Coordinates of C-alpha atoms and ligand atoms in Angstrom, one line a residue:
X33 CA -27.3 -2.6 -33.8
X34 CA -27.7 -2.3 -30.3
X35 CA -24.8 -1.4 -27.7
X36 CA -24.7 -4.5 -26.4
X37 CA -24.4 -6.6 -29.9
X38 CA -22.2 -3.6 -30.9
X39 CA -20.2 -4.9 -27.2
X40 CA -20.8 -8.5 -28.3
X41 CA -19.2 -8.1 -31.6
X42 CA -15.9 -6.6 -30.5
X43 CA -14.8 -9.9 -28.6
X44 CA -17.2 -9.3 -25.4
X45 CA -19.2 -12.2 -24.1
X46 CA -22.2 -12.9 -26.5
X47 CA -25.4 -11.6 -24.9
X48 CA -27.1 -13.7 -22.6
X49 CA -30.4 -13.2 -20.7
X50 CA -29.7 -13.5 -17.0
X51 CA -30.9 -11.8 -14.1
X52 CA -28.1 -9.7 -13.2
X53 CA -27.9 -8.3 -17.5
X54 CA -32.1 -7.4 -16.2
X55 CA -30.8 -5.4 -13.6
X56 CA -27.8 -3.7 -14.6
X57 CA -30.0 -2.7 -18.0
X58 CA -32.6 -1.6 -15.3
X59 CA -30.5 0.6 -12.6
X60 CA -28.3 2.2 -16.2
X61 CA -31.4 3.4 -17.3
X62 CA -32.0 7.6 -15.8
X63 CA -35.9 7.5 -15.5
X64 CA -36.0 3.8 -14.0
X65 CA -33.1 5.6 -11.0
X66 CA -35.2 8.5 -10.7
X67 CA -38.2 6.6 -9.9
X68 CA -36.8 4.1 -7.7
X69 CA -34.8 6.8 -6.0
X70 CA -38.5 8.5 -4.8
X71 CA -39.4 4.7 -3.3
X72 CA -39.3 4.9 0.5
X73 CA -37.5 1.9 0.4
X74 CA -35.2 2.0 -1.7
X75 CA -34.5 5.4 -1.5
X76 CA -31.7 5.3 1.8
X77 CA -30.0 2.5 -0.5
X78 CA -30.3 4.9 -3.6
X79 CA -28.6 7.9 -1.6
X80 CA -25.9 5.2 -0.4
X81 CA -25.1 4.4 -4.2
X82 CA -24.9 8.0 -4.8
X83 CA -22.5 8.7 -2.2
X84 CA -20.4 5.7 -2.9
X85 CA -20.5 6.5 -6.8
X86 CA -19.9 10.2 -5.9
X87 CA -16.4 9.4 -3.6
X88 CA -15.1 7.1 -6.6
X89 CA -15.8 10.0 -8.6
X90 CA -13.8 12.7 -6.8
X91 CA -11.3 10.6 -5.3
X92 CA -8.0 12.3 -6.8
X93 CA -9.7 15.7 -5.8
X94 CA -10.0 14.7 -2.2
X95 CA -6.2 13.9 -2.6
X96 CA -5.2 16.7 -4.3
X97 CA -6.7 18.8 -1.2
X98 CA -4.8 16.4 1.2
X99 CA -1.6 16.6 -0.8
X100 CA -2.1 20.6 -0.1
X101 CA -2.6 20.2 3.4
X102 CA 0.4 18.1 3.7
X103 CA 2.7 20.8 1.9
X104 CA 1.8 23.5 3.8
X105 CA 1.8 21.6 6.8
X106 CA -1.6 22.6 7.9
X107 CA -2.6 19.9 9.9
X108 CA 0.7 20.8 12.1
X109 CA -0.2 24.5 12.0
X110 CA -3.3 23.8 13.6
X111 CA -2.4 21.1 15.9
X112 CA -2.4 23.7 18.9
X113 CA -4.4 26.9 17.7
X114 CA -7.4 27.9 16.0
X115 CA -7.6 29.9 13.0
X116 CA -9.3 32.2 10.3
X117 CA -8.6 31.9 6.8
X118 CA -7.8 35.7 7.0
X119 CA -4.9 35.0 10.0
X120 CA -3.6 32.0 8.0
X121 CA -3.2 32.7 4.1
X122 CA -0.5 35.7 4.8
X123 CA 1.4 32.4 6.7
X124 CA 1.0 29.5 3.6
X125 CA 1.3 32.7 0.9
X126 CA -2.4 32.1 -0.2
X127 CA -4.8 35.1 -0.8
X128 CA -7.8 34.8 1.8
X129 CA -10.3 33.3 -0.4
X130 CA -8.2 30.1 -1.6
X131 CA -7.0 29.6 2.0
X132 CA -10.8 29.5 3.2
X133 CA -11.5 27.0 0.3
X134 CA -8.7 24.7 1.3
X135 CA -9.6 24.9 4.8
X136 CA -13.5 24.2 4.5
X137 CA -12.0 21.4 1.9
X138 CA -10.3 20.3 4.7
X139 CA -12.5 20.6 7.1
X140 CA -15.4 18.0 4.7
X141 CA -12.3 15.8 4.8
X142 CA -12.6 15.5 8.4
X143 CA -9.1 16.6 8.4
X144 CA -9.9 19.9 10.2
X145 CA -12.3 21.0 12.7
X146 CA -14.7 24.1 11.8
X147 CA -15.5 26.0 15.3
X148 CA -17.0 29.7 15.5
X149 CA -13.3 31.2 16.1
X150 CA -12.2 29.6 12.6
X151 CA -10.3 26.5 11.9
X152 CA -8.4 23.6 13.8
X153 CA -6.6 19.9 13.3
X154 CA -9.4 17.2 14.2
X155 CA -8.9 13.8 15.4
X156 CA -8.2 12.6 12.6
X157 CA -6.4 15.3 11.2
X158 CA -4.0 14.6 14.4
X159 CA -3.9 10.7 13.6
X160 CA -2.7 11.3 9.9
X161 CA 0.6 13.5 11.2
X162 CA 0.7 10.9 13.6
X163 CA 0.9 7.4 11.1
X164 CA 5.0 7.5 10.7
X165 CA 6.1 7.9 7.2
X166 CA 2.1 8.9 6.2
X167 CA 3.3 12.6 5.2
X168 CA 6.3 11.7 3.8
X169 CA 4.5 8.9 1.4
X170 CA 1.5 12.0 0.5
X171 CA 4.4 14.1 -0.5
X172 CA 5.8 10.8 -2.8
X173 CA 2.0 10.3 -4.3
X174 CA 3.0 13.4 -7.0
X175 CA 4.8 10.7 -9.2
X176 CA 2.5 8.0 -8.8
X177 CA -0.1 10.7 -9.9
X178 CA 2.2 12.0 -12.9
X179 CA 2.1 7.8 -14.1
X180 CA -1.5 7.7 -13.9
X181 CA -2.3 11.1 -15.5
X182 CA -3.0 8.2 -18.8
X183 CA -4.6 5.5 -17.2
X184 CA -5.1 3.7 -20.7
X185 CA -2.3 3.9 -21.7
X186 CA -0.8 2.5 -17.9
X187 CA -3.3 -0.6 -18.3
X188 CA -1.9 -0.9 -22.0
X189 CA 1.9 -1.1 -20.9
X190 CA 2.1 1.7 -23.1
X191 CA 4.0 4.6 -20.7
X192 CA 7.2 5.1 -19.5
X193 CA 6.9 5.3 -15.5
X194 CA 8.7 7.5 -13.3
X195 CA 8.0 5.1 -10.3
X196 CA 10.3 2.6 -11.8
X197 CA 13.1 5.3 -11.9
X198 CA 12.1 6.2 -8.1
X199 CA 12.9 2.1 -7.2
X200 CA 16.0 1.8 -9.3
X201 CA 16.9 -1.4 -7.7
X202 CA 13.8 -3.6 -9.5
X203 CA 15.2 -2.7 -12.8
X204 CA 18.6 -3.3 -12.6
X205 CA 19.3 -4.1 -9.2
X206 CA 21.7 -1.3 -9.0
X207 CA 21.1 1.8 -7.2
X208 CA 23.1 4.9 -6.4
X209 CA 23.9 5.7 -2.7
X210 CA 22.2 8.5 -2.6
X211 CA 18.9 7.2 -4.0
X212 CA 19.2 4.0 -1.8
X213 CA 19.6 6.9 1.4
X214 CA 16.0 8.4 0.1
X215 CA 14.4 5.7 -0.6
X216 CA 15.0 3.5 2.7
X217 CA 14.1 6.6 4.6
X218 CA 10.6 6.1 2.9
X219 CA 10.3 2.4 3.6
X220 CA 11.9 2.7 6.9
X221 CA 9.6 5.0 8.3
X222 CA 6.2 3.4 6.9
X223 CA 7.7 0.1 8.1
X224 CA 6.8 0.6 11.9
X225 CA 3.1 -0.1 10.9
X226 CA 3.9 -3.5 9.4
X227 CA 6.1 -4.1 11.8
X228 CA 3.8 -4.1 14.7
X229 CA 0.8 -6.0 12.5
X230 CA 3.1 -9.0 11.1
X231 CA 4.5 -9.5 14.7
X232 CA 0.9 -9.5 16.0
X233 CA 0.2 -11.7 13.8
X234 CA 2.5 -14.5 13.7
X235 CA 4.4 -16.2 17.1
X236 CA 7.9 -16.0 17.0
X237 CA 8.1 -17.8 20.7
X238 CA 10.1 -20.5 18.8
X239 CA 12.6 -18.6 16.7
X240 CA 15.9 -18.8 17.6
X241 CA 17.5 -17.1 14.6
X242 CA 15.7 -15.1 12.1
X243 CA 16.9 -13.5 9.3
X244 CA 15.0 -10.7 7.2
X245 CA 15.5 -10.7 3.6
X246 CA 15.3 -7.2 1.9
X247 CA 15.1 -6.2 5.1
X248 CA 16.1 -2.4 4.2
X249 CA 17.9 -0.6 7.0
X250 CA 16.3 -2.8 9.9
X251 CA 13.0 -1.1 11.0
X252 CA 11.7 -4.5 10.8
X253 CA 14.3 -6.0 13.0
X254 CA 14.6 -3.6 15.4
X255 CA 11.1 -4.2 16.3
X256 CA 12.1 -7.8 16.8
X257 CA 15.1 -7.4 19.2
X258 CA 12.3 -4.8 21.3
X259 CA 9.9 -7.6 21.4
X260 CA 11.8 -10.7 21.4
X261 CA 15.3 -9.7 23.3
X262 CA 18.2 -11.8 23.1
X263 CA 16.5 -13.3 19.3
X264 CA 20.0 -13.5 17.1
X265 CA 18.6 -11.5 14.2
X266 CA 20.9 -11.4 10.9
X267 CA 20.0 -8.3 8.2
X268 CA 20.7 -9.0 4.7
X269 CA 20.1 -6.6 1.4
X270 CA 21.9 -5.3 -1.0
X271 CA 25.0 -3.5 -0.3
X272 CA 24.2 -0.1 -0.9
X273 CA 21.0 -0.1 1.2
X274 CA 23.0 -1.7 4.1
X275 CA 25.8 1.6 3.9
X276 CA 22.4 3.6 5.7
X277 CA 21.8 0.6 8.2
X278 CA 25.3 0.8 9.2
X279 CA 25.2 5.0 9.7
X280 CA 23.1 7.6 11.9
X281 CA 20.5 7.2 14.1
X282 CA 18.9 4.0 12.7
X283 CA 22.2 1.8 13.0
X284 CA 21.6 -1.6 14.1
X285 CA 25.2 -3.1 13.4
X286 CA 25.0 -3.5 17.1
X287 CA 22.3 -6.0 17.9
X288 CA 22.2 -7.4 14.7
X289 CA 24.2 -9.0 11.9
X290 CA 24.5 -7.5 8.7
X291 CA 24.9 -9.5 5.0
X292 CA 24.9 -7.4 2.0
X293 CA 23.9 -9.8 -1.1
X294 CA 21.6 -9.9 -4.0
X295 CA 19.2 -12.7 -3.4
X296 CA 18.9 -13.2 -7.8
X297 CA 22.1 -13.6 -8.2
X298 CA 23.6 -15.3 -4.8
X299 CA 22.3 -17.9 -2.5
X300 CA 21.2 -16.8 0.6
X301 CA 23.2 -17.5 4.3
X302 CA 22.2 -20.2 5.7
X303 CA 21.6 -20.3 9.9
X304 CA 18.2 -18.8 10.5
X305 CA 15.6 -21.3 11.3
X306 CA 13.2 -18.1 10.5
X307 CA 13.4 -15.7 6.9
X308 CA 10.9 -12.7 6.8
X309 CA 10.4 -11.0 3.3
X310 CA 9.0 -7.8 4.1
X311 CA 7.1 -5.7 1.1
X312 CA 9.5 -7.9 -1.1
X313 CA 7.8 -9.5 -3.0
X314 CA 5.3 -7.8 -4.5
X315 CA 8.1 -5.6 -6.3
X316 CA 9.5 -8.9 -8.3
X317 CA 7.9 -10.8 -11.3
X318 CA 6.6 -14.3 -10.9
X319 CA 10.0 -15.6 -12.0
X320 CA 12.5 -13.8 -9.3
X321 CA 9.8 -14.7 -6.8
X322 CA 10.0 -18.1 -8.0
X323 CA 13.7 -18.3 -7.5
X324 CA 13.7 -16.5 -4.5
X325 CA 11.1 -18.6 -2.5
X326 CA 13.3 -21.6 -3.9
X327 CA 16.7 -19.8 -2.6
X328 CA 14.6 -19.1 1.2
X329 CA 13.6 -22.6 1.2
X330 CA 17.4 -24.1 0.6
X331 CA 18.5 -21.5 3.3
X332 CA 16.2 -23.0 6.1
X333 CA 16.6 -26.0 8.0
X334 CA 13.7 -28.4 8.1
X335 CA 10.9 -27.4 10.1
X336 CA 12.3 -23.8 9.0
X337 CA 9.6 -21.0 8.7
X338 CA 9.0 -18.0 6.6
X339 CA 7.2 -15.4 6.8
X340 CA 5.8 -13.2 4.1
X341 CA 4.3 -9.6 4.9
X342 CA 2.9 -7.4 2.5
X343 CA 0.0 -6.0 1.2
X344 CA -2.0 -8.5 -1.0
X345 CA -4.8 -8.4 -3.2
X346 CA -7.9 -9.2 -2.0
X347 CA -8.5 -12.2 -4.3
X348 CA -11.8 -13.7 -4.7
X349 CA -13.3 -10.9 -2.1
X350 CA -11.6 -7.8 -4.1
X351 CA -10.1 -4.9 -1.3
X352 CA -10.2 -1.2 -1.9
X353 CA -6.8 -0.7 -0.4
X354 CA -5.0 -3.1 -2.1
X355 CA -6.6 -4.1 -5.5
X356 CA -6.8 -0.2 -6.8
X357 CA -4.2 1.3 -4.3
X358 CA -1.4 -1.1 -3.9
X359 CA -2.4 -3.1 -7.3
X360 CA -1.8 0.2 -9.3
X361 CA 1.1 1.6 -7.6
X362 CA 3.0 -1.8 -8.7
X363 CA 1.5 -1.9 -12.3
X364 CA 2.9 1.7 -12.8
X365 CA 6.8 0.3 -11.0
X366 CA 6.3 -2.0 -13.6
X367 CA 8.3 -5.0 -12.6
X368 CA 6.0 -6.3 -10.0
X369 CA 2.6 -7.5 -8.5
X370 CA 0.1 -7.6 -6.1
X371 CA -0.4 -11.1 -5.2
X372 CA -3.2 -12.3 -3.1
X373 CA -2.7 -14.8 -0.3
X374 CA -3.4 -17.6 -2.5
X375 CA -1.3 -16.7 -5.1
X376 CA 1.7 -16.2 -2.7
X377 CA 0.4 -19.8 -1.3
X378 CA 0.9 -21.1 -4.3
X379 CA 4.7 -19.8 -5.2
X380 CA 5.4 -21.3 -1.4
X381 CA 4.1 -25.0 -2.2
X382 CA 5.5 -25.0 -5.6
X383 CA 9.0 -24.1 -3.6
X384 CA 8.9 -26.6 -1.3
X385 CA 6.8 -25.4 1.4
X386 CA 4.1 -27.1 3.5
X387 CA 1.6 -25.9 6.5
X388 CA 0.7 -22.5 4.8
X389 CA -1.6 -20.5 7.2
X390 CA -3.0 -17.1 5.9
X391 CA -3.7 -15.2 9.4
X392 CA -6.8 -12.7 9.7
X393 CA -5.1 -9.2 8.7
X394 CA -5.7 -6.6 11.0
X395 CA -5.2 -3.2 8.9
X396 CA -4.9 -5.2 5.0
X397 CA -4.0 -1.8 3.8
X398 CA -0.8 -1.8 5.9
X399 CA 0.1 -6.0 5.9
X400 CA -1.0 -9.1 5.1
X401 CA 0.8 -12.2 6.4
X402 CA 1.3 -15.8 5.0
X403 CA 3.3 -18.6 7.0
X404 CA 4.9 -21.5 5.7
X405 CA 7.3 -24.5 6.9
X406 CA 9.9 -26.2 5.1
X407 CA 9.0 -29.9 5.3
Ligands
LIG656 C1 -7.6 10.4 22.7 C2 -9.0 10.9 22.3 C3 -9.2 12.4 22.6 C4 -10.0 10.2 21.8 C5 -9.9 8.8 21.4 C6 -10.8 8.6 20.3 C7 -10.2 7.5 19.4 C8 -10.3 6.1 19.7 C9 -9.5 7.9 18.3 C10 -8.8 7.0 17.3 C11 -7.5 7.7 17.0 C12 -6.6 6.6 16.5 C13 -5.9 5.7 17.4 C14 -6.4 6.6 15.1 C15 -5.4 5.8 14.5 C16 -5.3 5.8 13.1 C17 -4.4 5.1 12.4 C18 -3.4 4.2 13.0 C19 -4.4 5.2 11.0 C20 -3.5 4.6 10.1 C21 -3.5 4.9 8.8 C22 -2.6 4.3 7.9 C23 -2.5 4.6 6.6 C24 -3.5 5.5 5.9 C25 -1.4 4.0 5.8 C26 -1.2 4.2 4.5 C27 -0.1 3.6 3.9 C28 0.4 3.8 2.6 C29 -0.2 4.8 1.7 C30 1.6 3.0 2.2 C31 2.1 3.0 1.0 C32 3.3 2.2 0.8 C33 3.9 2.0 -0.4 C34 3.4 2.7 -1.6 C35 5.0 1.1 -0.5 C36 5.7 0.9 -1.5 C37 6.8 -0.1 -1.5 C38 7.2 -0.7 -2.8 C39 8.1 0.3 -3.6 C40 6.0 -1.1 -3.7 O1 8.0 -1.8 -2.5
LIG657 C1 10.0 -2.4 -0.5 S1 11.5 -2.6 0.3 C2 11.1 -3.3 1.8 C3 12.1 -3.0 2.9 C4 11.7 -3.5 4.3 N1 11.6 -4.9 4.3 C5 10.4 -2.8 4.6 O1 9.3 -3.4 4.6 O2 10.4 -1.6 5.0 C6 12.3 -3.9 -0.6 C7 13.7 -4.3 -0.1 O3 14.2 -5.3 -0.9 C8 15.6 -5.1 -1.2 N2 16.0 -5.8 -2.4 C9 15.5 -5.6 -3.6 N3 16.1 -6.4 -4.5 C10 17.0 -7.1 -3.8 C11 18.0 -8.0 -4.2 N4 18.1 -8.4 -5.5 N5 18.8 -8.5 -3.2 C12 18.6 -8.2 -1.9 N6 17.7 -7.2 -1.5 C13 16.9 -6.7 -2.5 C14 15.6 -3.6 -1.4 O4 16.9 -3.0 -1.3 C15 14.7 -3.1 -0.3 O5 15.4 -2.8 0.9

């Protein structure tokens, strides 16, 4: 029996001559590659494959070498000097040779820069330390790895997750202070970035009151009040998360007012004629979204808007960043989804919600935005 009847008989799609089965028999075939590979032609577009085939490849590799990097903080190291692996191991406690490895590792990444007098942080290496929160969520990326050291057995629904311990809240809605502290320093910081790209994207000329739901400790907001001064900006989230909103450096009880609540069990305040659900979303099943959109829609006045912001799925045109990245990293929390911008159009209207409008994302690996009114 041949592979693809073999295929065929354990519940694929029953052969079918078509053109795409011709090529895809064709390019799977090693001598076929090899001598198309030699083609003029084809052989810049062969190399391209290669390369593209060869980064899917090694992809947790390059990580691993940037999750080093990160650690020993050798992008800040060499922010301001150049140096040899020799001058640098006796400072990250490597021997010599595995400090040279990491740094010529580095250095392929485009992370470093290789000069004759050794080793130093390139552009890009500079933009990474730069990205607010971007270190702080590498260092995170050693539990999503540990939940997707069995990727069967994650796309079966078979493992137990440590990411759904890390975001208590999902589960049960509880969370300890001390793990609401951690984790909204996390969000807080990477929030900046969606911040500025969901307020590019949508006009808030005509808000007089906005509220943000799950709006952590008020990154969100306080980007607001910058832009929009004299806005009447209302903060609500669940009680614990609001004890950090109220303390240290990133207190906004001042400029803006503060509602603790739990949007699935409690109806929201009304008052805004603006809600924003930041990265919300996508952490809820279809049903508490459900519910939710319902409970934002009952809370706005007519002609009330909302605005959703988060990463999205790439839908019918599938995204790198979000459909592996984002897709995976809420598959292993378990309790929620990346939706694309047609799926989150469709929870709006089946709330209530009329004149959805998807704007162009700038950066879809940091936001996506989707606008809605309530009739
Ligand atoms: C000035 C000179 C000398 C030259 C100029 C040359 C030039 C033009 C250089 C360009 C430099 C430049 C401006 C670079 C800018 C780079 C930027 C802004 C890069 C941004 C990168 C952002 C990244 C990679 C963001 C990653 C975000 C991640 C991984 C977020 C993860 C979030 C998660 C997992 C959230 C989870 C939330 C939950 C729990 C699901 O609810
Ligand atoms: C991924 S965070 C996003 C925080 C912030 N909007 C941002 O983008 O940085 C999700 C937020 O929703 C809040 N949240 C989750 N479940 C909630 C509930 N049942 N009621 C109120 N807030 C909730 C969390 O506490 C958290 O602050």
């Amino acid at each position: 029996m041949t592979a693809r009847a073999r295929d065929w008989r354990q519940g694929g799609r029953r052969p079918r001559r078509s053109f795409v089965g011709w090529r895809n028999r064709l390019l799977s075939s090693p001598s076929v590659l090899s001598r198309l590979g030699r083609l003029p032609v084809v052989r810049h577009l062969a190399r391209r494959e290669g390369e593209a085939l060869f980064a899917i490849v090694s992809g947790f590799v390059q990580s691993q070498v940037l999750a080093a990097l990160v650690e020993l903080r050798v992008l800040h190291l060499l922010m301001e000097e150049t140096a040899t692996p020799g001058a640098l191991a006796p400072r990250l406690n490597l021997p010599p040779e595995r400090c040279r490895v990491l740094l010529q590792a580095g250095a392929a990444l485009g992370l470093l820069e290789r000069t004759r007098r050794g080793y130093r942080t390139s552009r890009r290496g500079a933009a990474l330390v730069g990205v607010p929160g971007l270190e702080a969520m590498i260092r995170h990326h050693d539990v999503l790895y540990r939940d997707l050291s069995d990727p069967v057995a994650l796309f079966r629904g078979e493992s137990e997750t440590e990411l759904a311990q890390v975001w208590p809240y999902v589960l049960s809605g509880q969370m300890e202070a001390e793990d609401a502290a951690r984790y909204s320093t996390l969000m807080a910081e990477s929030q900046r970035m969606v911040a500025e790209d969901t307020l590019d994207a949508v006009s808030l000329r005509r808000v007089r009151h906005l509220m943000d739901v799950g709006g952590g400790t008020g990154a969100f907001l306080r980007e607001v009040a910058r832009r929009h001064p004299g806005m009447r900006l209302t903060l609500f989230d669940l009680p614990q998360v609001l004890e950090a909103a109220r303390g240290g450096e990133s207190d906004v009880s001042g400029e803006v007012d503060i509602v603790a609540g739990d949007f699935r069990s409690n109806p929201l305040p009304e008052g805004a004629d603006a809600i924003s659900l930041g990265r919300v979303l996508y952490d809820h099943d279809d049903r508490t979204v459900a519910a939710l959109l319902r409970r934002v829609h009952d809370a706005l006045p007519p002609g009330g808007q909302v605005i959703v912001s988060e990463p999205m799925s790439g839908g019918a045109w599938p995204e790198r960043a979000t459909d592996v990245y984002f897709a995976l990293y809420t598959l292993a929390m378990r309790t929620g989804r990346t939706r694309s911008a047609d799926e989150i159009a469709t929870h709006l209207s089946e709330a209530g919600f009329s004149s959805i409008r998807c704007p162009r994302a700038r950066r879809p690996f940091v936001t996506r935005v989707v606008t809605a009114t309530r009739a």
